[in-house]
mmCIF file of C-alpha atoms in Angstrom:
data_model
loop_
_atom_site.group_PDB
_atom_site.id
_atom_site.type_symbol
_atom_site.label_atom_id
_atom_site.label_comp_id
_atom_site.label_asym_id
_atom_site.label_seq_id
_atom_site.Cartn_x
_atom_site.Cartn_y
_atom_site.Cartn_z
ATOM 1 C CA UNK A 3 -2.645 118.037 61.261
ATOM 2 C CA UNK A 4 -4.975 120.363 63.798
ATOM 3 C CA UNK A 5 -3.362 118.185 66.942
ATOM 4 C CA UNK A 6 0.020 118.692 65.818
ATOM 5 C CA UNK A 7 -0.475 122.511 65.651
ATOM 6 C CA UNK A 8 -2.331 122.341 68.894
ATOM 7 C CA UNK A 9 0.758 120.780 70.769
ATOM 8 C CA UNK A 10 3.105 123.101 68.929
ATOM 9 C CA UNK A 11 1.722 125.829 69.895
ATOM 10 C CA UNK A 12 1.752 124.823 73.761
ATOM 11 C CA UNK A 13 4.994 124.976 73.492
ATOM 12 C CA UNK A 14 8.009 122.392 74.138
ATOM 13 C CA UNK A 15 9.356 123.820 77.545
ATOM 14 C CA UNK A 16 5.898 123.684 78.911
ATOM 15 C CA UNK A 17 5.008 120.358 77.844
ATOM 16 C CA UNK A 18 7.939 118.851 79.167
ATOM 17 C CA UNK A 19 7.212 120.545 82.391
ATOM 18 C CA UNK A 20 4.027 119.194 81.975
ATOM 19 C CA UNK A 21 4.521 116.271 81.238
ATOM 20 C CA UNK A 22 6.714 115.085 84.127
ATOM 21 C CA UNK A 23 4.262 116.239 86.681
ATOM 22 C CA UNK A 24 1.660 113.987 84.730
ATOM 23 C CA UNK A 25 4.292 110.959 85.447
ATOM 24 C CA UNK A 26 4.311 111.964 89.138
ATOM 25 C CA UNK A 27 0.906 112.237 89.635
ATOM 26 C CA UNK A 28 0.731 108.458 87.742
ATOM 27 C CA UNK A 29 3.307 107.553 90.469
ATOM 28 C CA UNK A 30 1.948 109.146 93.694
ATOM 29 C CA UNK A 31 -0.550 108.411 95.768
ATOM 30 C CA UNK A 32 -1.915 111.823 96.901
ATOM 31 C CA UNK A 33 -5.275 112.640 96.488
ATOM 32 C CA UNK A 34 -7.266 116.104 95.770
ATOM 33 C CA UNK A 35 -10.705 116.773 96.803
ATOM 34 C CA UNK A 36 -12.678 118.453 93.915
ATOM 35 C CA UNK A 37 -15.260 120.793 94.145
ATOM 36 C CA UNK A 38 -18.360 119.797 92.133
ATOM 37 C CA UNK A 39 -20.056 121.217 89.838
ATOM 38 C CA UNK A 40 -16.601 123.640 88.623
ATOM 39 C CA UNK A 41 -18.183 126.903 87.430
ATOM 40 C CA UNK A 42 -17.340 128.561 84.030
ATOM 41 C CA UNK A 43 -14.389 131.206 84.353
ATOM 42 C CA UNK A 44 -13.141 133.842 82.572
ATOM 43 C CA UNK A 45 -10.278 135.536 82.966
ATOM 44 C CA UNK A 46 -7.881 137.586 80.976
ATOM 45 C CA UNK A 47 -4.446 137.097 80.273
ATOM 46 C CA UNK A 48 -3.310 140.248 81.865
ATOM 47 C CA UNK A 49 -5.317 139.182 84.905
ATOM 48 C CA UNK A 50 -2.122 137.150 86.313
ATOM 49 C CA UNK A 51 1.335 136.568 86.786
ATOM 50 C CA UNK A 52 2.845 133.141 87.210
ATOM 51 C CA UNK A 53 5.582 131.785 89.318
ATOM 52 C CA UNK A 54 9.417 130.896 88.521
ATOM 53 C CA UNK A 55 9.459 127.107 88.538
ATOM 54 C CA UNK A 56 12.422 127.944 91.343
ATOM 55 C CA UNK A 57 9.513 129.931 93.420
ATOM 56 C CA UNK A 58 7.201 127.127 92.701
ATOM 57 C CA UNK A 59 9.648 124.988 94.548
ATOM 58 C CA UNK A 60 9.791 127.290 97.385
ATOM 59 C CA UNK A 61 6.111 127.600 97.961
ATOM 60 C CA UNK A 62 5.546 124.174 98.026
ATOM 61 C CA UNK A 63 8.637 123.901 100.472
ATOM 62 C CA UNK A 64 7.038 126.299 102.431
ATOM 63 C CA UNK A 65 3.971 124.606 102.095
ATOM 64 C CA UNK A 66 2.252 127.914 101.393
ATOM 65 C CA UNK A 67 0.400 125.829 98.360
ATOM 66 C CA UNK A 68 -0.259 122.287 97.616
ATOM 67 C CA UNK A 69 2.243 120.218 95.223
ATOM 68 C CA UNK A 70 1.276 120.328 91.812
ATOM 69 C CA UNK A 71 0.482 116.304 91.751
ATOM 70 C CA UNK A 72 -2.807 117.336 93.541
ATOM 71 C CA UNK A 73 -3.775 120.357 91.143
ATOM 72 C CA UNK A 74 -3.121 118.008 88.339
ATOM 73 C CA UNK A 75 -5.350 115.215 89.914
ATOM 74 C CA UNK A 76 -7.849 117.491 90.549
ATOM 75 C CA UNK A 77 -7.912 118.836 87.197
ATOM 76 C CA UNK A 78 -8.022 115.338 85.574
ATOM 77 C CA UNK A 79 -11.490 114.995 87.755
ATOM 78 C CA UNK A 80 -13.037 117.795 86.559
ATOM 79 C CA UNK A 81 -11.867 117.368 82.985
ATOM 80 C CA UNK A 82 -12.414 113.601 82.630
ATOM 81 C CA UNK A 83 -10.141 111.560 79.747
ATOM 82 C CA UNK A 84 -7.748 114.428 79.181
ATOM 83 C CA UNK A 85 -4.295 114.739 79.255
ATOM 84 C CA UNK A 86 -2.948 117.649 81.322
ATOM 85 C CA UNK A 87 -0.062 119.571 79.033
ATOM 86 C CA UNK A 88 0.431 122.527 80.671
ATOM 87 C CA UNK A 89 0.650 123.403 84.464
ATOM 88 C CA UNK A 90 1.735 126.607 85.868
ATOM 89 C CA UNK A 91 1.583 127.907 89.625
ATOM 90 C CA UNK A 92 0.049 132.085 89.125
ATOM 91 C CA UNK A 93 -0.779 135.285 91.093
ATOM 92 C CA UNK A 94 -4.077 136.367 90.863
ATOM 93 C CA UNK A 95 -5.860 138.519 92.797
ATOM 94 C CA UNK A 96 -3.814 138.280 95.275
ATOM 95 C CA UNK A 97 -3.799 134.652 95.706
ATOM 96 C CA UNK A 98 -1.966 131.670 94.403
ATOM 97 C CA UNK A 99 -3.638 129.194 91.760
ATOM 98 C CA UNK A 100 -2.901 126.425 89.519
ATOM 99 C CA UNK A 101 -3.532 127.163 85.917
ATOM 100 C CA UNK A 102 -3.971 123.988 84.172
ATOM 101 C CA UNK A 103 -4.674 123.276 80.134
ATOM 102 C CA UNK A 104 -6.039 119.883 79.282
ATOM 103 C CA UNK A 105 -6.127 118.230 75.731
ATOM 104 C CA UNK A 106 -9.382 116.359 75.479
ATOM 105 C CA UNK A 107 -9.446 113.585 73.076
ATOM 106 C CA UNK A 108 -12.129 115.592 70.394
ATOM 107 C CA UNK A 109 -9.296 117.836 70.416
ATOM 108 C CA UNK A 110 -10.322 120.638 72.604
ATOM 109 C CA UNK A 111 -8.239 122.559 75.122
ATOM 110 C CA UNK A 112 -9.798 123.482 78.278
ATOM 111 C CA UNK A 113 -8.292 125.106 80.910
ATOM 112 C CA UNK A 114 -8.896 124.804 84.776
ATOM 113 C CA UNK A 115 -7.703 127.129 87.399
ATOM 114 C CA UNK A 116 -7.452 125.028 91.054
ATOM 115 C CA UNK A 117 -6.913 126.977 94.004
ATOM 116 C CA UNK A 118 -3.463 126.120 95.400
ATOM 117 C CA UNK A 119 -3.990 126.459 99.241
ATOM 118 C CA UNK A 120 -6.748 123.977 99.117
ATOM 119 C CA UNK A 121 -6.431 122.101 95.691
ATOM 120 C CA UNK A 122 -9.725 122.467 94.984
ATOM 121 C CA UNK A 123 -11.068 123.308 91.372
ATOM 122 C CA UNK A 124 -12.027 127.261 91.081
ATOM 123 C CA UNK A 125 -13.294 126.919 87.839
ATOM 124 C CA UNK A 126 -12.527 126.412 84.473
ATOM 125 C CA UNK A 127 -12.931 128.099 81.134
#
């Protein structure tokens, strides 16, 4: 019953979205480098604005950021035997960054923030 309330409150948009970049980064063969150890984060809701998926396109046609098969890989490294639901390109500070949630298996969500010039892990929270 808790797991099905978790999921619906991700939302059903957003785990579709989801969801098809985890098939993609099952099918590619890019790889992220991770930053080790990822540092606790916390930020505030108000703290950030995220991207259109039609400007995510663009940046990553620009190649301003890195596609969003190598923030979820690098996500899935720092959060080991989770599933990645939720993936969204934001502004913050200035900058551009992944914000990831992952579902562990106890039931936890955890979210990860991956810098999206470099696809490196910026922390997590």
């Amino acid at each position: 019953m808790r797991y099905a309330a978790l999921i619906l409150s991700v939302g059903a948009a957003g785990l579709i979205g989801a969801m098809s970049w985890y098939a993609l980064a099952q099918d590619t063969t890019e790889t992220a480098t991770v930053a080790a150890p990822v540092p606790a984060l916390r930020l505030s809701q108000a703290a950030h604005t995220c991207l259109s998926p039609g400007d995510l396109r663009e940046a990553v046609a620009e190649k301003r950021v890195v596609e969003p098969v190598a923030a979820i890989r690098a996500a899935q490294a720092a959060v080991p035997r989770a599933e990645i639901v939720r993936a969204n390109l934001c502004r913050r500070d200035e900058a551009l960054v992944y914000m990831l949630t992952a579902l562990r298996r106890d039931g936890q969500f955890v979210h990860v923030v991956v810098d999206a010039r470099s696809g490196r892990v910026a922390g997590q929270w």
